[in-house]
Structures are given as C-alpha cells and as structure tokens.
Amino acid sequence: NAGVTQTPKFQVLKTGQSMTLQCAQDMNHNSMYWYRQDPGMGLRLIYYSASEGTTDKGEVPNGYNVSRLNKREFSLRLESAAPSQTSVYFCASSAQGSPLHFGNGTRLTVT
Amino acid sequence: GDSVTQMEGPVTLSEEAFLTINCTYTATGYPSLFWYVQYPGEGLQLLLKATKADDKGSNKGFEATYRKETTSFHLEKGSVQVSDSAVYFCALTNFGNEKLTFGTGTRLTIIP
C-alpha cells in the first residue's frame, strides 16, 4: 500500500542547476498538490492539479513549473535553482471531498 | 484571504500531562477545519477534522471542537504520551475545494 511516493528523498544543488522532483500516487485520486515547508511558515501551496491535464498556481509558484503527466504522476521542476528554494517539498493527493494524503517529502538544499 | 494562526512552539510537556494547542482562523463562509500531525521524517497525516460549527473531531485521544463564535479549533488531549511527540498543524479548506491553508505548526515534545 504505497500511497504517495516522492523521489528523491534528499538532493543538494548548486545555484543555477535544474532538477525535477517526482511524485506518484496509486489511490486513483484526481487532485494532486505540491507544497513547500519552511521553518516558521508552515506549508505553502506551490501548484496544484485538480485533474489530469490541468494545473493551477498556488500561493508561491515563482521559480517552479509542474507537469501532470497522467492521473498518477505530478512532477515539480526547478529550472534554475536559487538558495531561497532550499526547503522540504511535499506532494499530496486527494479525491473529491476527502482529506489530503501526503508523501514523505524531499529535502532540497541549494548552495 | 483565509488564514490560520497557531500557538507558537515549541511545547514541552511531561508524560501524562494535559495538552492544549491553540488554533484560530480567519475565513469567509463556512470552512472545514483539520489537525494534521507530522512525525519525524514523515509526511503529514490527518489527525482529525470537523466540517461544521459545534462539530467535535476526535482520534487517538485527541479532540478539537469547531467554535464558530470564537473562530477557534483548539487541539486537546487529556494525557499525552512520549509517542505523541511530533509537529501539529492546524488547517482549513473553504468553498468546497481541497486546497488546504496551514498554520505554521507547533512542535510538541513529551518527556518521560
């Protein structure tokens, strides 16, 4: 029973490098989300996808892009990483009217 | 916009102590309210929820009551255990969508 799976678990990047965070869910949920978690700020929504083929900006989308590849997968891309993007990133999914299910997170450090 | 204000942490208690973590919210309409818990190295898990005024959510000995008159959803537990050590987040959704607005989180440490 995998739920929401995120890869990688840890990543260190240099400023200006790019990378893609992967997320997959096996619960047949329509909605998927990317959040970032920073000390003293809780979780803030970066992007979300209400259904396959649609994506929308959240509270802090600048510097990120997303792709909803299919119903299962929702990836987050950093085209040119900056130190301000050092954070823990969480992917989540949900069905209509049900609570969010979270992955275990990706800890990203940008030097 | 919607917002959630949580009690500042960290909170340290002895085992079997009474726990209260305060949460208040600002929102238009009739939000649904949630408490999520994050254990070390893990993602967030739903602890309990309430969807309308005066509802009480409960789970694992934790309780919270949706108080519309005071716009609050305080988390309580009568006797905490070491295994309750975690970060607790208050959150809300509004207008029928699933996007959560989170508080800043409260780190709870229980000492034996």
GROMACS .gro file of C-alpha atoms in nm:
model
  223
    1ASN     CA    1   0.000   0.000   0.000
    2ALA     CA    2   0.236   0.274  -0.127
    3GLY     CA    3   0.006   0.582  -0.119
    4VAL     CA    4   0.205   0.887  -0.233
    5THR     CA    5   0.567   0.824  -0.333
    6GLN     CA    6   0.820   1.104  -0.376
    7THR     CA    7   1.169   1.084  -0.522
    8PRO     CA    8   1.439   1.169  -0.440
    9LYS     CA    9   1.435   1.189  -0.059
   10PHE     CA   10   1.735   1.424  -0.046
   11GLN     CA   11   1.902   1.648  -0.303
   12VAL     CA   12   2.177   1.908  -0.300
   13LEU     CA   13   2.201   2.151  -0.592
   14LYS     CA   14   2.425   2.438  -0.680
   15THR     CA   15   2.268   2.774  -0.765
   16GLY     CA   16   2.151   2.772  -1.127
   17GLN     CA   17   2.120   2.395  -1.162
   18SER     CA   18   1.789   2.238  -1.261
   19MET     CA   19   1.609   1.934  -1.132
   20THR     CA   20   1.272   1.762  -1.129
   21LEU     CA   21   1.101   1.626  -0.820
   22GLN     CA   22   0.887   1.324  -0.893
   23CYS     CA   23   0.556   1.229  -0.730
   24ALA     CA   24   0.328   0.934  -0.794
   25GLN     CA   25   0.011   0.816  -0.623
   26ASP     CA   26  -0.166   0.483  -0.652
   27MET     CA   27  -0.502   0.579  -0.497
   28ASN     CA   28  -0.671   0.690  -0.821
   29HIS     CA   29  -0.705   1.044  -0.685
   30ASN     CA   30  -0.798   1.325  -0.922
   31SER     CA   31  -0.628   1.611  -0.735
   32MET     CA   32  -0.256   1.647  -0.667
   33TYR     CA   33  -0.055   1.920  -0.494
   34TRP     CA   34   0.296   2.045  -0.432
   35TYR     CA   35   0.371   2.221  -0.103
   36ARG     CA   36   0.691   2.357   0.045
   37GLN     CA   37   0.760   2.354   0.419
   38ASP     CA   38   0.980   2.620   0.574
   39PRO     CA   39   1.052   2.685   0.943
   40GLY     CA   40   0.802   2.925   1.097
   41MET     CA   41   0.590   2.935   0.782
   42GLY     CA   42   0.406   2.607   0.781
   43LEU     CA   43   0.322   2.457   0.442
   44ARG     CA   44   0.260   2.680   0.143
   45LEU     CA   45   0.098   2.564  -0.180
   46ILE     CA   46   0.318   2.593  -0.489
   47TYR     CA   47   0.098   2.438  -0.760
   48TYR     CA   48  -0.195   2.204  -0.775
   49SER     CA   49  -0.374   1.995  -1.032
   50ALA     CA   50  -0.747   1.935  -0.998
   51SER     CA   51  -0.747   1.669  -1.267
   52GLU     CA   52  -0.530   1.514  -1.535
   53GLY     CA   53  -0.433   1.778  -1.789
   54THR     CA   54  -0.495   2.082  -1.566
   55THR     CA   55  -0.261   2.276  -1.339
   56ASP     CA   56  -0.301   2.598  -1.140
   57LYS     CA   57  -0.076   2.826  -0.943
   58GLY     CA   58  -0.086   2.826  -0.567
   59GLU     CA   59   0.049   3.077  -0.318
   60VAL     CA   60   0.421   3.062  -0.411
   61PRO     CA   61   0.460   2.947  -0.777
   62ASN     CA   62   0.751   3.168  -0.886
   63GLY     CA   63   1.060   2.971  -0.989
   64TYR     CA   64   0.871   2.644  -1.038
   65ASN     CA   65   0.694   2.458  -1.314
   66VAL     CA   66   0.478   2.148  -1.295
   67SER     CA   67   0.359   1.870  -1.520
   68ARG     CA   68   0.062   1.644  -1.463
   69LEU     CA   69   0.192   1.361  -1.677
   70ASN     CA   70  -0.108   1.134  -1.620
   71LYS     CA   71  -0.352   1.068  -1.339
   72ARG     CA   72  -0.082   0.906  -1.123
   73GLU     CA   73   0.211   1.143  -1.165
   74PHE     CA   74   0.269   1.511  -1.088
   75SER     CA   75   0.624   1.645  -1.118
   76LEU     CA   76   0.775   1.972  -0.995
   77ARG     CA   77   1.062   2.131  -1.186
   78LEU     CA   78   1.313   2.391  -1.075
   79GLU     CA   79   1.466   2.537  -1.392
   80SER     CA   80   1.737   2.746  -1.221
   81ALA     CA   81   1.764   2.670  -0.852
   82ALA     CA   82   1.818   2.951  -0.600
   83PRO     CA   83   1.916   2.935  -0.231
   84SER     CA   84   1.566   3.065  -0.145
   85GLN     CA   85   1.431   2.735  -0.276
   86THR     CA   86   1.606   2.540  -0.002
   87SER     CA   87   1.311   2.371   0.165
   88VAL     CA   88   1.128   2.045   0.224
   89TYR     CA   89   0.887   1.971  -0.058
   90PHE     CA   90   0.573   1.765  -0.009
   91CYS     CA   91   0.347   1.615  -0.269
   92ALA     CA   92  -0.011   1.529  -0.178
   93SER     CA   93  -0.319   1.386  -0.344
   94SER     CA   94  -0.689   1.373  -0.271
   95ALA     CA   95  -1.022   1.256  -0.401
   96GLN     CA   96  -1.319   1.492  -0.416
   97GLY     CA   97  -1.421   1.590  -0.063
   98SER     CA   98  -1.161   1.372   0.108
   99PRO     CA   99  -0.856   1.471   0.313
  100LEU     CA  100  -0.514   1.507   0.156
  101HIS     CA  101  -0.266   1.219   0.163
  102PHE     CA  102   0.097   1.330   0.181
  103GLY     CA  103   0.423   1.179   0.067
  104ASN     CA  104   0.726   1.167   0.297
  105GLY     CA  105   0.890   1.471   0.142
  106THR     CA  106   1.204   1.572  -0.048
  107ARG     CA  107   1.465   1.770   0.141
  108LEU     CA  108   1.633   2.009  -0.105
  109THR     CA  109   1.938   2.221  -0.030
  110VAL     CA  110   2.059   2.482  -0.279
  111THR     CA  111   2.408   2.614  -0.218
  112GLY     CA  112  -0.779   3.571   0.224
  113ASP     CA  113  -0.811   3.274   0.453
  114SER     CA  114  -0.554   3.230   0.728
  115VAL     CA  115  -0.476   3.009   1.027
  116THR     CA  116  -0.294   3.124   1.340
  117GLN     CA  117  -0.141   2.864   1.565
  118MET     CA  118   0.010   2.870   1.909
  119GLU     CA  119   0.383   2.928   1.889
  120GLY     CA  120   0.607   2.641   1.986
  121PRO     CA  121   0.795   2.452   2.080
  122VAL     CA  122   0.589   2.295   2.357
  123THR     CA  123   0.749   2.056   2.605
  124LEU     CA  124   0.538   1.855   2.848
  125SER     CA  125   0.585   1.565   3.084
  126GLU     CA  126   0.420   1.234   3.009
  127GLU     CA  127   0.054   1.220   3.125
  128ALA     CA  128   0.020   1.600   3.124
  129PHE     CA  129  -0.281   1.776   2.969
  130LEU     CA  130  -0.224   1.924   2.625
  131THR     CA  131  -0.381   2.225   2.457
  132ILE     CA  132  -0.257   2.369   2.128
  133ASN     CA  133  -0.447   2.681   2.028
  134CYS     CA  134  -0.567   2.745   1.674
  135THR     CA  135  -0.775   3.033   1.542
  136TYR     CA  136  -0.876   3.106   1.187
  137THR     CA  137  -0.994   3.381   0.956
  138ALA     CA  138  -1.214   3.278   0.666
  139THR     CA  139  -1.524   3.381   0.479
  140GLY     CA  140  -1.808   3.137   0.458
  141TYR     CA  141  -1.806   2.806   0.639
  142PRO     CA  142  -1.465   2.639   0.626
  143SER     CA  143  -1.382   2.283   0.719
  144LEU     CA  144  -1.112   2.256   0.987
  145PHE     CA  145  -0.837   1.999   1.030
  146TRP     CA  146  -0.549   1.896   1.251
  147TYR     CA  147  -0.259   1.720   1.080
  148VAL     CA  148   0.035   1.556   1.257
  149GLN     CA  149   0.389   1.512   1.124
  150TYR     CA  150   0.614   1.254   1.291
  151PRO     CA  151   0.991   1.287   1.242
  152GLY     CA  152   1.100   1.210   0.885
  153GLU     CA  153   0.747   1.157   0.761
  154GLY     CA  154   0.479   1.344   0.570
  155LEU     CA  155   0.168   1.488   0.727
  156GLN     CA  156  -0.117   1.263   0.838
  157LEU     CA  157  -0.472   1.368   0.909
  158LEU     CA  158  -0.537   1.353   1.283
  159LEU     CA  159  -0.895   1.478   1.299
  160LYS     CA  160  -1.140   1.710   1.128
  161ALA     CA  161  -1.467   1.899   1.173
  162THR     CA  162  -1.683   2.027   0.892
  163LYS     CA  163  -1.940   2.249   1.064
  164ALA     CA  164  -1.991   2.460   1.373
  165ASP     CA  165  -2.003   2.273   1.706
  166ASP     CA  166  -1.871   1.952   1.547
  167LYS     CA  167  -1.611   1.772   1.757
  168GLY     CA  168  -1.338   1.582   1.579
  169SER     CA  169  -1.157   1.309   1.773
  170ASN     CA  170  -0.888   1.048   1.714
  171LYS     CA  171  -0.620   0.869   1.922
  172GLY     CA  172  -0.734   1.052   2.236
  173PHE     CA  173  -0.709   1.395   2.072
  174GLU     CA  174  -1.015   1.620   2.041
  175ALA     CA  175  -1.097   1.956   1.885
  176THR     CA  176  -1.429   2.143   1.869
  177TYR     CA  177  -1.523   2.378   1.585
  178ARG     CA  178  -1.620   2.705   1.759
  179LYS     CA  179  -1.762   2.950   1.508
  180GLU     CA  180  -1.829   3.220   1.767
  181THR     CA  181  -1.461   3.236   1.862
  182THR     CA  182  -1.328   3.116   1.522
  183SER     CA  183  -1.122   2.855   1.703
  184PHE     CA  184  -1.034   2.486   1.674
  185HIS     CA  185  -0.808   2.413   1.971
  186LEU     CA  186  -0.645   2.069   1.997
  187GLU     CA  187  -0.663   1.890   2.335
  188LYS     CA  188  -0.553   1.563   2.487
  189GLY     CA  189  -0.605   1.461   2.845
  190SER     CA  190  -0.289   1.257   2.899
  191VAL     CA  191  -0.003   1.278   2.650
  192GLN     CA  192   0.249   1.003   2.578
  193VAL     CA  193   0.607   1.012   2.453
  194SER     CA  194   0.480   0.877   2.120
  195ASP     CA  195   0.275   1.197   2.073
  196SER     CA  196   0.596   1.392   2.014
  197ALA     CA  197   0.553   1.544   1.667
  198VAL     CA  198   0.469   1.864   1.484
  199TYR     CA  199   0.099   1.952   1.476
  200PHE     CA  200  -0.059   2.166   1.205
  201CYS     CA  201  -0.399   2.332   1.208
  202ALA     CA  202  -0.550   2.383   0.862
  203LEU     CA  203  -0.868   2.479   0.679
  204THR     CA  204  -1.035   2.441   0.342
  205ASN     CA  205  -1.309   2.662   0.208
  206PHE     CA  206  -1.574   2.677  -0.061
  207GLY     CA  207  -1.570   2.303  -0.115
  208ASN     CA  208  -1.220   2.280  -0.257
  209GLU     CA  209  -0.946   2.060  -0.120
  210LYS     CA  210  -0.668   2.321  -0.111
  211LEU     CA  211  -0.550   2.346   0.247
  212THR     CA  212  -0.438   2.664   0.421
  213PHE     CA  213  -0.199   2.571   0.702
  214GLY     CA  214  -0.089   2.727   1.024
  215THR     CA  215   0.281   2.747   1.100
  216GLY     CA  216   0.290   2.424   1.302
  217THR     CA  217   0.361   2.355   1.671
  218ARG     CA  218   0.641   2.122   1.772
  219LEU     CA  219   0.544   1.909   2.071
  220THR     CA  220   0.798   1.716   2.276
  221ILE     CA  221   0.688   1.483   2.556
  222ILE     CA  222   0.949   1.382   2.812
  223PRO     CA  223   0.917   1.063   3.020
   0.00000   0.00000   0.00000
